[in-house]
Every structure is written in structure tokens, then in C-alpha cells.
PDB file of C-alpha atoms (C1' of nucleotides) in Angstrom:
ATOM      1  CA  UNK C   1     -11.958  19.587   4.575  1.00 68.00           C
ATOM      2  CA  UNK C   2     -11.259  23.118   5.260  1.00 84.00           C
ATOM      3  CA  UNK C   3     -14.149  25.583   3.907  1.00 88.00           C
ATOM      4  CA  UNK C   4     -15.122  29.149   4.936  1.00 91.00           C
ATOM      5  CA  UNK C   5     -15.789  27.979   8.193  1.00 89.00           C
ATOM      6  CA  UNK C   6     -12.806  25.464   9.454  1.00 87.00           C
ATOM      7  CA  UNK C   7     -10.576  28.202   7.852  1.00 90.00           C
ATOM      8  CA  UNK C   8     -12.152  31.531   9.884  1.00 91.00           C
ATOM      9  CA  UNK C   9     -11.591  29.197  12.757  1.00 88.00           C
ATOM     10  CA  UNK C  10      -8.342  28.282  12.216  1.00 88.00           C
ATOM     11  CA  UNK C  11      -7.620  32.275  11.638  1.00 90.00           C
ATOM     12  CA  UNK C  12      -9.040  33.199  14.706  1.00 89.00           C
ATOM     13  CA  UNK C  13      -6.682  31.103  16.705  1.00 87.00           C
ATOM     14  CA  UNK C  14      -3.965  32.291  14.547  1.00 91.00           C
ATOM     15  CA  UNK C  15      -4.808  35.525  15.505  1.00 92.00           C
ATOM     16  CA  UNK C  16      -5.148  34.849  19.325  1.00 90.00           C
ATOM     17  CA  UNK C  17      -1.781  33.344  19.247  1.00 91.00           C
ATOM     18  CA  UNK C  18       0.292  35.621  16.531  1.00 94.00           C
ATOM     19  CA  UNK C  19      -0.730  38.883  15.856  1.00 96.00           C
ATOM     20  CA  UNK C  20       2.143  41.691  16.689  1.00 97.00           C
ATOM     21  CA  UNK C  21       4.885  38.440  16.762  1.00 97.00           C
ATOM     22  CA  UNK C  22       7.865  38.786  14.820  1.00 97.00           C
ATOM     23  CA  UNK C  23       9.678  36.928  12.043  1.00 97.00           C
ATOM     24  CA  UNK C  24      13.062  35.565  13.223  1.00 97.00           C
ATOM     25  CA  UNK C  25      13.544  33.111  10.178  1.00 96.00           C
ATOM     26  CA  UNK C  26      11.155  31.948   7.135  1.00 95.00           C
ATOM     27  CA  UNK C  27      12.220  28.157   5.808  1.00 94.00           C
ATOM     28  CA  UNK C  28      10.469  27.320   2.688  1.00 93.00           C
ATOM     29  CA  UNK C  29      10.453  23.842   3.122  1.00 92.00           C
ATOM     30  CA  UNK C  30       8.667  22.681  -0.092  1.00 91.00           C
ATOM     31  CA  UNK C  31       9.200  25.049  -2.790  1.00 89.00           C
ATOM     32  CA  UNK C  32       6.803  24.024  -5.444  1.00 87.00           C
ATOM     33  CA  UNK C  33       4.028  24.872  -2.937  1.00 90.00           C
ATOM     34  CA  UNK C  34       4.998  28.720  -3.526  1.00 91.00           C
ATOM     35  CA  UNK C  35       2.592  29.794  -6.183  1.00 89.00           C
ATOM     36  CA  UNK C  36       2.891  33.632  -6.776  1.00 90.00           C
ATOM     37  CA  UNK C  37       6.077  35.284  -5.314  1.00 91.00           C
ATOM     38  CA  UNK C  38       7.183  38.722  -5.952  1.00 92.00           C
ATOM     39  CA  UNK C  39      10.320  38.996  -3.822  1.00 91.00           C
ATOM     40  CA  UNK C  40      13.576  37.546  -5.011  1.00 87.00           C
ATOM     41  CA  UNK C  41      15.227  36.707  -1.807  1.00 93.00           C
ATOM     42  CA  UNK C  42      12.673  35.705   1.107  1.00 94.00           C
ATOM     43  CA  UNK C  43      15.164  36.533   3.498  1.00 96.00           C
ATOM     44  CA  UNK C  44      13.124  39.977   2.807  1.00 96.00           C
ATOM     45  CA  UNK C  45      10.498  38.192   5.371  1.00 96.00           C
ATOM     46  CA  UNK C  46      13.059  38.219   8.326  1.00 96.00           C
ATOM     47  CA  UNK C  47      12.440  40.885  11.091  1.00 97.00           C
ATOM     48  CA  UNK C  48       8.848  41.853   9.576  1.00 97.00           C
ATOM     49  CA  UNK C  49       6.117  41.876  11.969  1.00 97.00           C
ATOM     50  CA  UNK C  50       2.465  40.055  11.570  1.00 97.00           C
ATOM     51  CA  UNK C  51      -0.361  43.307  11.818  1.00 96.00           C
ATOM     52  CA  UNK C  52      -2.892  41.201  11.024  1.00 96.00           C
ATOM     53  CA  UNK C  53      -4.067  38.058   9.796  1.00 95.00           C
ATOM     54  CA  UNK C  54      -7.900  37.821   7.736  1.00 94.00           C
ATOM     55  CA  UNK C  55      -9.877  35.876   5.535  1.00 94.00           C
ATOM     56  CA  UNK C  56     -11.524  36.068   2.361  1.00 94.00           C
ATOM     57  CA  UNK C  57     -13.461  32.931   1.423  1.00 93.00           C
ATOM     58  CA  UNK C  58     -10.597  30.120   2.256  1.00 93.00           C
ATOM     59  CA  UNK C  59      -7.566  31.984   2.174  1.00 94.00           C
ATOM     60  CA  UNK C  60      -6.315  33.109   4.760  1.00 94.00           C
ATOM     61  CA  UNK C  61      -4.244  36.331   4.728  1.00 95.00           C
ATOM     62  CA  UNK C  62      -0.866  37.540   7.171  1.00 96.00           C
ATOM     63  CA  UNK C  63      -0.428  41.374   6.794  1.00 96.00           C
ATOM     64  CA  UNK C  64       3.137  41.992   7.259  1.00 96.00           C
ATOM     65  CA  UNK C  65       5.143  45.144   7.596  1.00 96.00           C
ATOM     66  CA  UNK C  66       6.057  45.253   4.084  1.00 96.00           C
ATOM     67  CA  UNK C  67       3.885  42.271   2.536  1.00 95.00           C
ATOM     68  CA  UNK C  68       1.303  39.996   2.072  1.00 95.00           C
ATOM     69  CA  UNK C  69       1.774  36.528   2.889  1.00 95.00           C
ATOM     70  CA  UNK C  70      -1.698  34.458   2.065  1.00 94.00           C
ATOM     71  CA  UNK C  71      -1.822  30.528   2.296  1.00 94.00           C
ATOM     72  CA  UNK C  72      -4.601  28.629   1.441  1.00 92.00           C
ATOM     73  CA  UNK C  73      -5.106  25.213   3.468  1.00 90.00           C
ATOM     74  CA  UNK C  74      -6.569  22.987  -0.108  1.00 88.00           C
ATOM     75  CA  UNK C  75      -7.732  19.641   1.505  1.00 85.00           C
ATOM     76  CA  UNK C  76      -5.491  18.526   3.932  1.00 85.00           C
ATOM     77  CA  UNK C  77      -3.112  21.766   5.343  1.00 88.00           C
ATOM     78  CA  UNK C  78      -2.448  22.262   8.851  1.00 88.00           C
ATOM     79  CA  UNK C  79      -0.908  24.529  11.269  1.00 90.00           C
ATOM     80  CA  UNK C  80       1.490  24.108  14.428  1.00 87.00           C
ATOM     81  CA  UNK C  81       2.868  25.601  16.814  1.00 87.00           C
ATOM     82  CA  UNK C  82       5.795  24.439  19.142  1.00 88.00           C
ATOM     83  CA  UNK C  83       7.532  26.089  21.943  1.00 90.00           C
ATOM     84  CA  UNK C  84      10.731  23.895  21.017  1.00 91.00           C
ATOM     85  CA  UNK C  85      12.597  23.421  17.663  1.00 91.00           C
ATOM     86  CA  UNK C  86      10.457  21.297  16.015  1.00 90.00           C
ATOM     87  CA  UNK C  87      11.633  17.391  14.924  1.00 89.00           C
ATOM     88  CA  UNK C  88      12.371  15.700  11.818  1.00 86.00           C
ATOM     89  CA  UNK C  89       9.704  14.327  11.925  1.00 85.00           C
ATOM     90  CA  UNK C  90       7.209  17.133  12.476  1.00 86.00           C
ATOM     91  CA  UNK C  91       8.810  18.727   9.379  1.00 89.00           C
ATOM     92  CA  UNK C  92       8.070  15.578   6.905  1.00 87.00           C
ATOM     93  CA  UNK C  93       5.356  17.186   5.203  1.00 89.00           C
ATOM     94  CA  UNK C  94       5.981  21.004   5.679  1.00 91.00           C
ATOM     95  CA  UNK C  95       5.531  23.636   3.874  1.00 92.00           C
ATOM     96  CA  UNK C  96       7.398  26.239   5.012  1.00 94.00           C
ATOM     97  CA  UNK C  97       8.545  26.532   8.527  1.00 94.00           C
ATOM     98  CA  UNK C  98       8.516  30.079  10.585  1.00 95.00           C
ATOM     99  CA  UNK C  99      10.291  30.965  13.718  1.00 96.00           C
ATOM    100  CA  UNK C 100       7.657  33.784  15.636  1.00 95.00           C
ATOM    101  CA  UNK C 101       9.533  35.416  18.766  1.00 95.00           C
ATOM    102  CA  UNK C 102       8.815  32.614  21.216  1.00 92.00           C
ATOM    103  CA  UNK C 103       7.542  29.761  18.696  1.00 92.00           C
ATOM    104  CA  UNK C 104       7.647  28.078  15.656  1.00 93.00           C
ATOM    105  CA  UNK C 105       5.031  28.011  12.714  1.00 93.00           C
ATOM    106  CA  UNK C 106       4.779  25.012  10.651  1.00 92.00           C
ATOM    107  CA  UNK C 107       2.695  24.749   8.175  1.00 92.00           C
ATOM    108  CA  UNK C 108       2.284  21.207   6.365  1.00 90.00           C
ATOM    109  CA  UNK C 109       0.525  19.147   4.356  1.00 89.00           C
ATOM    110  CA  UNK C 110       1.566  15.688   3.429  1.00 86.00           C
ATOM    111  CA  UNK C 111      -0.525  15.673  -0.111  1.00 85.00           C
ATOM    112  CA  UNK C 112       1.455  19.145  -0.931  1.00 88.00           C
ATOM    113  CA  UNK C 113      -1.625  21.008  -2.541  1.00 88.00           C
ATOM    114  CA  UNK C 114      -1.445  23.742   0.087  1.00 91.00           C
ATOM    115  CA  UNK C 115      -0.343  26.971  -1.341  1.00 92.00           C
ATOM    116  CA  UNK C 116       1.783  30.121  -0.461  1.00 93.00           C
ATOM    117  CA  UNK C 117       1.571  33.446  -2.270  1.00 93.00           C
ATOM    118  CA  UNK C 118       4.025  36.643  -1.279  1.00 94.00           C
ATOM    119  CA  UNK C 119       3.338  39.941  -2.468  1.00 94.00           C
ATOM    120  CA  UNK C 120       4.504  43.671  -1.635  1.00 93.00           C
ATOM    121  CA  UNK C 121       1.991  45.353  -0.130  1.00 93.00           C
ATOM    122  CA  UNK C 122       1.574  48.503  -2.147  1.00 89.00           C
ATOM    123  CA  UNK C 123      -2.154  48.330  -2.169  1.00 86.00           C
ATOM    124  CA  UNK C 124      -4.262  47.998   0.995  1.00 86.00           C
ATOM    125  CA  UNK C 125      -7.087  46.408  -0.837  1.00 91.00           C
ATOM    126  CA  UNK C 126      -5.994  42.976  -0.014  1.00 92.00           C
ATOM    127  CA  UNK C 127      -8.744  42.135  -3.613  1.00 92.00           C
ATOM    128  CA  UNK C 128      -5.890  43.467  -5.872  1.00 90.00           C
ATOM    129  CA  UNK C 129      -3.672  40.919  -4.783  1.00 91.00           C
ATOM    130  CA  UNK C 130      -3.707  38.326  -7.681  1.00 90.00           C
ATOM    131  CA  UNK C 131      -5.064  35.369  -6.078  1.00 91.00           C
ATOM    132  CA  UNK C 132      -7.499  36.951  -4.601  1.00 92.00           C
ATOM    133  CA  UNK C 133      -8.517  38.926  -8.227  1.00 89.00           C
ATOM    134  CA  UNK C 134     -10.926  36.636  -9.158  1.00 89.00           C
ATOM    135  CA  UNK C 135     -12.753  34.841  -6.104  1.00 92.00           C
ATOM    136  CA  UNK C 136     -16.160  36.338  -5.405  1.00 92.00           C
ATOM    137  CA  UNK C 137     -18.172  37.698  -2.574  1.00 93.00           C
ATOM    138  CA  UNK C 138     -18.708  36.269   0.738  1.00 95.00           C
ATOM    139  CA  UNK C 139     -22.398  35.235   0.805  1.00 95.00           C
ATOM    140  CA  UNK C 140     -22.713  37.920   3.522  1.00 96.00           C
ATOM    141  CA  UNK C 141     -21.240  40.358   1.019  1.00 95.00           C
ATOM    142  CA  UNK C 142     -23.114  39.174  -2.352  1.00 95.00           C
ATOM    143  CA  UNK C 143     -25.951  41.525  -3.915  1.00 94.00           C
ATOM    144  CA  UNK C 144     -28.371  39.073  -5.327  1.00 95.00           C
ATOM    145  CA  UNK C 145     -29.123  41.168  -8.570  1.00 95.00           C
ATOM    146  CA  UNK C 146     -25.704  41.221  -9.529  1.00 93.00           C
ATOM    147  CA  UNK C 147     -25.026  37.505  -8.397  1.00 94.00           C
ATOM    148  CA  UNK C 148     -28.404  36.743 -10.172  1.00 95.00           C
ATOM    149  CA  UNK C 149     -27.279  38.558 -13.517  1.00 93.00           C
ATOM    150  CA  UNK C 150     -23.877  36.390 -13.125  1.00 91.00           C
ATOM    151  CA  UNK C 151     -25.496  32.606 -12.433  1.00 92.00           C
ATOM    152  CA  UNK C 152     -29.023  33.188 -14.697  1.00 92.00           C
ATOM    153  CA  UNK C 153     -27.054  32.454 -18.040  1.00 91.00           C
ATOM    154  CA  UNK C 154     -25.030  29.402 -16.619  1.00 93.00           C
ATOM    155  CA  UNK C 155     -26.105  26.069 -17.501  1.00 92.00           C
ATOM    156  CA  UNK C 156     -23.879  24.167 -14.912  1.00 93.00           C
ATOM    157  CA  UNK C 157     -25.811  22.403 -12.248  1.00 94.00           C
ATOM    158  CA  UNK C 158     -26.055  24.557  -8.694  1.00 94.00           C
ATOM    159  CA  UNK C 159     -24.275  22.402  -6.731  1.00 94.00           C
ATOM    160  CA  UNK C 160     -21.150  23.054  -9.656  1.00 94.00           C
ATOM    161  CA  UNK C 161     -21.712  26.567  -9.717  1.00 94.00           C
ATOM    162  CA  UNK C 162     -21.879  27.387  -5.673  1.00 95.00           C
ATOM    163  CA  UNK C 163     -18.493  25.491  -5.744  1.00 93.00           C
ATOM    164  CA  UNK C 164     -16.758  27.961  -7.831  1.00 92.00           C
ATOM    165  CA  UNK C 165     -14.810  30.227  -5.627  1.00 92.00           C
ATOM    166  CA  UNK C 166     -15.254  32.669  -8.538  1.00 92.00           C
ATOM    167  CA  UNK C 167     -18.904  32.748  -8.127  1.00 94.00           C
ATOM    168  CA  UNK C 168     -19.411  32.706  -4.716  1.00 94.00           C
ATOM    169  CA  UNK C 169     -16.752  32.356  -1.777  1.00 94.00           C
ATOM    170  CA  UNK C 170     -16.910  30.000   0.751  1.00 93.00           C
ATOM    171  CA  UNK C 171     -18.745  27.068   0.162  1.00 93.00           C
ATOM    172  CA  UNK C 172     -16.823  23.225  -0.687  1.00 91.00           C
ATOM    173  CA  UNK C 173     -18.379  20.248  -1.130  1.00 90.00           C
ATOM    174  CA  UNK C 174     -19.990  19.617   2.582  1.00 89.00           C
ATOM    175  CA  UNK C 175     -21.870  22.743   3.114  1.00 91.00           C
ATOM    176  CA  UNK C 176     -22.974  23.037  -0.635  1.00 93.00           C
ATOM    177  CA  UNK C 177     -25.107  19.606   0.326  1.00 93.00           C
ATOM    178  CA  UNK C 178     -25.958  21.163   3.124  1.00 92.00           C
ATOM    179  CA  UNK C 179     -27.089  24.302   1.936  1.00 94.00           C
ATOM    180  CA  UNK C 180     -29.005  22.470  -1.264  1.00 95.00           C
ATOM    181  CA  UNK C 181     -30.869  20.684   0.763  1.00 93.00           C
ATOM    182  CA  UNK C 182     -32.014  23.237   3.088  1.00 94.00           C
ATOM    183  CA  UNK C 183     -33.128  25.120   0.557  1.00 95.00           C
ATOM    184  CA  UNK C 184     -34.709  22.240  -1.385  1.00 95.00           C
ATOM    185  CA  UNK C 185     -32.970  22.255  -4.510  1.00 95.00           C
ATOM    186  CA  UNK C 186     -31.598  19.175  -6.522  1.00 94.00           C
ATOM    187  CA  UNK C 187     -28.239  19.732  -6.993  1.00 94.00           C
ATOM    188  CA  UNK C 188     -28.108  19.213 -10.414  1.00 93.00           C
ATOM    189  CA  UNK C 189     -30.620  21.436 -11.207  1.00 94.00           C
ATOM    190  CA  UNK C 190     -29.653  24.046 -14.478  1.00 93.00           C
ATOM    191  CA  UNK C 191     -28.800  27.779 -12.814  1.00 94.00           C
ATOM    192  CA  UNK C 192     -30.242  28.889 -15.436  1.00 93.00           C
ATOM    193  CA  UNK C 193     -33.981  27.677 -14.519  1.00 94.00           C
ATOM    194  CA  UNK C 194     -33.278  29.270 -10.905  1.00 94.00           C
ATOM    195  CA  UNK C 195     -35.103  31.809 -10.078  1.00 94.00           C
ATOM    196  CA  UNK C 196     -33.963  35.217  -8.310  1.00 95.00           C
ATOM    197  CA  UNK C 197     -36.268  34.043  -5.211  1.00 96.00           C
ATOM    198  CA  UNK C 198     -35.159  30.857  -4.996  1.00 95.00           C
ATOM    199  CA  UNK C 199     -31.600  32.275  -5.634  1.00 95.00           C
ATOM    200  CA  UNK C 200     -32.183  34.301  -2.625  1.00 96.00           C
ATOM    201  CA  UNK C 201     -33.140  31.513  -0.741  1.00 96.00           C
ATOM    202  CA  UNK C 202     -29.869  29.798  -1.418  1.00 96.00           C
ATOM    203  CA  UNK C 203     -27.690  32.783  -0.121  1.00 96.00           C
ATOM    204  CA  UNK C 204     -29.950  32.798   2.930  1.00 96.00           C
ATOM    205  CA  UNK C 205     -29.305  29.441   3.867  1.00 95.00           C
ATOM    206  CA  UNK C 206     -26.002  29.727   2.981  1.00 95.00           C
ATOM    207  CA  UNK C 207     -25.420  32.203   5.526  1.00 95.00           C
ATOM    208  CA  UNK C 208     -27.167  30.522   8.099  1.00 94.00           C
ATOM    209  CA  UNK C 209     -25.266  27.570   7.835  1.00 91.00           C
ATOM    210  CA  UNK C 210     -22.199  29.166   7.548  1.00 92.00           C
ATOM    211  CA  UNK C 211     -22.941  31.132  10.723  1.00 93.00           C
ATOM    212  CA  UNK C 212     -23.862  28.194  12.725  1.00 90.00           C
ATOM    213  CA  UNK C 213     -21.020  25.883  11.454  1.00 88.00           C
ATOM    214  CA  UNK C 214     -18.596  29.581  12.289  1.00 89.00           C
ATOM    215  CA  UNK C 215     -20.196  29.313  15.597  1.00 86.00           C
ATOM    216  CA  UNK C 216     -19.186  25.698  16.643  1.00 82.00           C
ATOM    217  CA  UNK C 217     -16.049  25.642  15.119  1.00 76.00           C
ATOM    218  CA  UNK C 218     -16.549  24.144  11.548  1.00 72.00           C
ATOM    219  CA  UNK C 219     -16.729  20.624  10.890  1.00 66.00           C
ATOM    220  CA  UNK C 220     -14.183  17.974  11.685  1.00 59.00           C
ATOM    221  CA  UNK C 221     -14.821  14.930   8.705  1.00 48.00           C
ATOM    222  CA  UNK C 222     -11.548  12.990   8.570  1.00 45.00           C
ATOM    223  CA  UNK C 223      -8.637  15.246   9.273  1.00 44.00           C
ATOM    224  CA  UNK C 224      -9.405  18.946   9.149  1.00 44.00           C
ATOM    225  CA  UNK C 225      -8.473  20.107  12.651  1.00 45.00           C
ATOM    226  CA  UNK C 226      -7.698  23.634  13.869  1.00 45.00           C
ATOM    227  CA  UNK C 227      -4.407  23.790  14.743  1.00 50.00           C
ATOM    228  CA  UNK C 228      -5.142  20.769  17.479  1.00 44.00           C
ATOM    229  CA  UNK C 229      -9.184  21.986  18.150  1.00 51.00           C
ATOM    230  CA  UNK C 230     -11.891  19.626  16.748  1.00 57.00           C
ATOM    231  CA  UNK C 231     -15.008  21.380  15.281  1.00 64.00           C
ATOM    232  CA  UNK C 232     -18.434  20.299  15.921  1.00 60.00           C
ATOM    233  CA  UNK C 233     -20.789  21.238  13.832  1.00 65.00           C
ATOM    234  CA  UNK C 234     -20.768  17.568  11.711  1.00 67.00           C
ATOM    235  CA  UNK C 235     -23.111  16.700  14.452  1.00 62.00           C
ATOM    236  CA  UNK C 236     -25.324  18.925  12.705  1.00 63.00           C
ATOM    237  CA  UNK C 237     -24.802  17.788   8.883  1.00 70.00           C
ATOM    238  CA  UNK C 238     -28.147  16.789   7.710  1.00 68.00           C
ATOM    239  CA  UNK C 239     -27.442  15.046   4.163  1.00 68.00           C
ATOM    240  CA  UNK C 240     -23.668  15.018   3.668  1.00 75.00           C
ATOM    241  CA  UNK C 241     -22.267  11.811   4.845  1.00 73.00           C
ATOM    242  CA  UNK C 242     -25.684  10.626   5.573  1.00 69.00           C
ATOM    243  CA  UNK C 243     -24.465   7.116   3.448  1.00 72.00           C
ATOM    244  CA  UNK C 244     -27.613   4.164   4.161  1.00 74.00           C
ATOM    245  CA  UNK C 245     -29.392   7.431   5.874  1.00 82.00           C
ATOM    246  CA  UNK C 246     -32.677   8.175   5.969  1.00 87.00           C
ATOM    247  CA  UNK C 247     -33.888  12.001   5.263  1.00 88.00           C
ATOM    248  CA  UNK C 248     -34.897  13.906   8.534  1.00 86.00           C
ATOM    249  CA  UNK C 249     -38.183  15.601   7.084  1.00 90.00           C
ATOM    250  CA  UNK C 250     -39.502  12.964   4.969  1.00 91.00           C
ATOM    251  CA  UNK C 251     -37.816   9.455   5.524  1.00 90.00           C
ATOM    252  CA  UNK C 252     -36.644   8.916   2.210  1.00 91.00           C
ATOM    253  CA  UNK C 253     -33.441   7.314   2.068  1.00 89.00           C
ATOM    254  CA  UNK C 254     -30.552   9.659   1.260  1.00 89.00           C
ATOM    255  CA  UNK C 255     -28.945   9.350  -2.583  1.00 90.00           C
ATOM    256  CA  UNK C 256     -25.388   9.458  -3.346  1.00 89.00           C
ATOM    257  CA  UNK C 257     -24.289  10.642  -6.821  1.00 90.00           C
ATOM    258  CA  UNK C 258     -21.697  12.253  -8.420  1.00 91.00           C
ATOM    259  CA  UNK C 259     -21.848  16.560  -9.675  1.00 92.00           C
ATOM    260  CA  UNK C 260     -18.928  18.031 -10.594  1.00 90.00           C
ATOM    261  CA  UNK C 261     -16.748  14.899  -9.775  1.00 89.00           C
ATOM    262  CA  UNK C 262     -17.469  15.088  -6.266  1.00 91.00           C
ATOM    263  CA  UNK C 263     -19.601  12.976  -3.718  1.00 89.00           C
ATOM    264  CA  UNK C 264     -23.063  14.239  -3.224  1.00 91.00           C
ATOM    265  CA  UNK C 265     -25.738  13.294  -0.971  1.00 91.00           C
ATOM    266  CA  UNK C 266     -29.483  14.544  -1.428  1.00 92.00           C
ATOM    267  CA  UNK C 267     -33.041  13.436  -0.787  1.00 92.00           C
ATOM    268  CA  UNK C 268     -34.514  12.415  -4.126  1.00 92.00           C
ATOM    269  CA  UNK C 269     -37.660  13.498  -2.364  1.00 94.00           C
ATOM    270  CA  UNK C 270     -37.307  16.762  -1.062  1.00 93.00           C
ATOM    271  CA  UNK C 271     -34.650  18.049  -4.123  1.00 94.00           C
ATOM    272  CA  UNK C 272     -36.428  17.628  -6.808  1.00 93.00           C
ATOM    273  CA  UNK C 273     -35.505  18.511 -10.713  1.00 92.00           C
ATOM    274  CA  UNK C 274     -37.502  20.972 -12.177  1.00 86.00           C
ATOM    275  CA  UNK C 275     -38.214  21.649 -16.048  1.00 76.00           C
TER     276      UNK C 275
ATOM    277  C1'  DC E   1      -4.615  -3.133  -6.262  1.00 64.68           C
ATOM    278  C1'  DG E   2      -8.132  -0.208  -8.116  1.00 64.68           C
ATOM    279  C1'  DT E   3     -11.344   3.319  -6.670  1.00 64.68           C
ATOM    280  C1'  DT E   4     -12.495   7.261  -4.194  1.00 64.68           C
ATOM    281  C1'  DT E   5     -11.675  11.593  -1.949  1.00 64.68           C
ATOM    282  C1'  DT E   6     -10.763  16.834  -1.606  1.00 64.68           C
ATOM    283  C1'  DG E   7     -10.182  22.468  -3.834  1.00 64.68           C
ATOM    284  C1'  DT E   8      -8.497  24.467  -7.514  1.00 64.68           C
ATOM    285  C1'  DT E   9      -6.416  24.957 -11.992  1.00 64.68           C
ATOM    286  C1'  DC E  10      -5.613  23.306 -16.376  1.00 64.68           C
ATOM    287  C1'  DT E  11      -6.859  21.394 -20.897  1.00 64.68           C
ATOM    288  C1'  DG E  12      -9.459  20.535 -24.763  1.00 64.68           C
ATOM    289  C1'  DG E  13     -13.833  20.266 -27.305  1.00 64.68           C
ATOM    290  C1'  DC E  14     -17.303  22.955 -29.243  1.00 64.68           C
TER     291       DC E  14
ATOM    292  C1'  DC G   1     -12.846  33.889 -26.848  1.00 64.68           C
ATOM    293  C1'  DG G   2     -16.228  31.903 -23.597  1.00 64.68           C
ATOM    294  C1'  DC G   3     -18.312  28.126 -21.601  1.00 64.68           C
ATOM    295  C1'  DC G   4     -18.316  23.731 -19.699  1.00 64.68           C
ATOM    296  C1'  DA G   5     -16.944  18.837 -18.734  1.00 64.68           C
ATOM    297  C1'  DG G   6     -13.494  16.264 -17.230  1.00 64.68           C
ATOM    298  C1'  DA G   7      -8.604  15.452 -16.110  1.00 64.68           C
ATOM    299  C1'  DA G   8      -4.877  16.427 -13.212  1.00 64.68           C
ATOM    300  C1'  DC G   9      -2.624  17.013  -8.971  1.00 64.68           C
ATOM    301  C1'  DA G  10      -0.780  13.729  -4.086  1.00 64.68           C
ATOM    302  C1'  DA G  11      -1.414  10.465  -0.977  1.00 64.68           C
ATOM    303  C1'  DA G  12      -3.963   7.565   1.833  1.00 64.68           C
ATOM    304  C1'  DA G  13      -8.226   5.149   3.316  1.00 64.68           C
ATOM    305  C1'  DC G  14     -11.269   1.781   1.912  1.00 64.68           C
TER     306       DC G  14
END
DNA sequence: CGTTTTGTTCTGGC
DNA sequence: CGCCAGAACAAAAC
């Protein structure tokens, strides 16, 4: 499942491949996917040019001549490219379908919870675009007073909180484990009994792990791939997916229970509840 | 054939 | 209104 670091590395070879290529034709294949949308006729998208293409926690954003185009993968969205008009049956579960200069863009996703948002681009500060409004800082860009100030009156468990793009921007539900169990903390443990150490611990692993899972390529659990490349780092997942596991430090056989609604693995015996 | 899975938004209770 | 828990969303693997 695409988090921070599947969807950097999916940008990056968007970039590698894209950047300066021009928009022959736009074909929203599946409109209901189009979330936000402030042009009328998206013919308006013909001839403009890609400057650049970023990220900010999942999404990933196209700077255009005139606007912003930003997508955001959800669970199961994927890119392509072809050389040749692409087939029927490529085109099953697309999104919308682009023709670049020399190639052809399809973006898909046969569950149809990837999104598309298309705004002018009067403001360079790609924060005032309205999806973007709300999500929080990177890890790498969070100051832990204010992020402290934020989290200290919650009394959702960690685990729920670090999943809230509005909190913090990034994580999903493989590196959270990850990170909780790095830093020792039971995932269901109150923010509001975390300390502004221990806090500080969290973004620090969180960083780490993002950088190291950046570094190989992200993680490749059941379908995420990068536009056809495979990421490695779930060789290096400690608890999540660890099912009839044992824990790495201690032994202890890894737990599965639900936070938030979504699978979690921890070591009883390292993440213990406090207070 | 029911349960589970994912990221995000929505809904409703308090 | 704010906070939080849980449902909803789609589709497929188990």
C-alpha cells in the first residue's frame, strides 16, 4: 500500500520519465474519481507542459503551465506508461488516460478510490491548494513543540493518531507498526500520557524508517508497485506482517489486534501500556 | 459466502 | 462546535 515512501518513489520515476513532456490529450476515464476541479472544460489541460512533479505526504503533485494537477494513489493506484496506444484492456480500470509527446499515461485503479484534483495555479504555495489545506508536516518538517501542543490533549491511541494525515504526513498502516515498535510504544497507548521525549523519539524513528524504506524503494506487500519496479524494504519489516512471528529482540511471539479498524502487529513484550 | 484489507472522508453520538 | 469511534467506500484474496 502506497505510503510516503512507495509514493516519493513512484514520483521520482515520474519525474525521470516526464518532466518538460507535453499534454497532447487528457481522457478522464472515470469521472467520479475527480474530487476537486476548478476548470469547466479539461480540454484547458491540452498543450500545457509538466514543470514539475512533487510530493507532500502521499500526494503526489504535476505543476503545469497554468495548473495543478495532484493525484493521490489510496490503496491500490498505479501508473503506466506505453509507447503504443494503449488496449482495452489496459484501460479497464483507468482513471484518466494522458497522451505525453511520445507516450501515454494511464493511471488506474480497479477499486476506484484513487483521486484527481485540478486547480489554477494562482498561488505557488502548492499548501493553499485545498487538498493539501489540511494535511500536516512531513516528519522531517514537524517542530515537536508545536506537534506536541497538537497530540498532548488527544485521547486517541498513537497508532490512530500517527495515521491521521492531518497530524502528521506520511505514515499508513505498515510503517506506523514499524515505527511503534521501534520506538517501544504500544500502539494503543493514550497520546495524551506521551511524553514530549518519547514524542520525540517517535518522529526520530519515523524518519529513520522512512529514510531507509525511501532508500530501497518502499515496500512491495501485495500489489503496490512503482510503475513496474518492486520495492524492497519489506525485507526489513520487523513486526508488520510478522503473523505466527516471533519478536527479534525478545522472542515473544508477535500480537495481532485491531486500532483504528486496521491490522496491527506488536510485541506485547516490548510495547507495553502505560498508566 | 462471509470476513478482511487499505487511506481517507463521512456520520452520528456525546 | 469539537472530539472520537465506527461506518462507508470497491473489489478481491482468503
Amino acid at each position: 500500500m502506497p505510503e510516503l515512501p512507495e509514493v516519493r518513489t513512484v514520483s521520482k520515476y515520474l519525474r525521470e520519465n516526464l518532466l518538460g513532456k507535453k499534454i497532447l490529450d487528457f481522457d478522464l476515464k472515470t469521472k467520479k474519481s475527480l474530487h476537486d476541479n476548478e476548470i469547466e472544460n479539461l480540454d484547458l489541460l491540452k498543450n500545457q507542459k509538466i514543470y514539475d512533479i512533487k510530493t507532500l505526504g502521499k500526494y503526489i503533485i504535476f505543476e503545469l503551465t497554468n495548473f495543478y494537477l495532484v493525484i493521490h494513489l489510496r490503496m491500490e493506484g498505479k501508473i503506466n506508461f506505453y509507447k503504443e496506444q494503449p488496449t482495452h484492456f489496459n484501460l479497464i480500470h483507468s482513471i484518466f488516460l494522458m497522451q505525453l509527446d511520445d507516450l501515454f499515461f494511464n493511471f488506474t485503479d480497479h477499486r476506484k478510490f484513487a483521486t484527481v484534483d485540478i486547480y489554477f495555479k494562482k498561488d505557488k504555495n502548492i499548501r493553499n491548494l485545498n487538498v493539501l489545506k489540511k494535511i500536516g508536516f512531513e516528519p522531517w518538517d514537524i517542530d515537536i513543540d508545536s506537534f506536541f501542543e497538537k497530540v498532548k490533549k488527544k485521547s486517541s491511541p498513537i497508532k490512530v493518531v500517527l495515521l491521521d494525515q492531518h497530524n502528521i504526513a506520511g505514515l499508513g498502516n505498515i510503517y506506523v507498526d514499524e515505527v511503534l515498535y521501534r520506538a517501544k510504544i504500544h500502539p494503543l497507548q493514550k497520546t495524551n500520557t506521551i511524553s514530549k521525549d518519547k514524542l520525540r523519539e517517535v518522529l526520530k524513528h519515523s524518519k529513520k524508517i522512512l529514510e531507509e524504506a525511501i532508500e530501497l524503494g518502499g515496500s512491495t506487500i501485495k500489489t503496490y508497485s512503482a510503475a513496474g519496479n518492486e520495492g524492497l524494504f519489506q525485507n526489513k519489516l520487523i513486526v508488520h506482517q510478522y503473523k505466527n512471528k516471533y519478536c527479534k529482540n525478545c522472542g515473544e511471539k508477535i500480537k495481532i489486534i485491531k486500532v483504528g479498524g486496521r491490522g496491527t502487529y506488536f510485541c506485547p513484550n516490548e510495547q507495553k501500556l502505560w498508566e
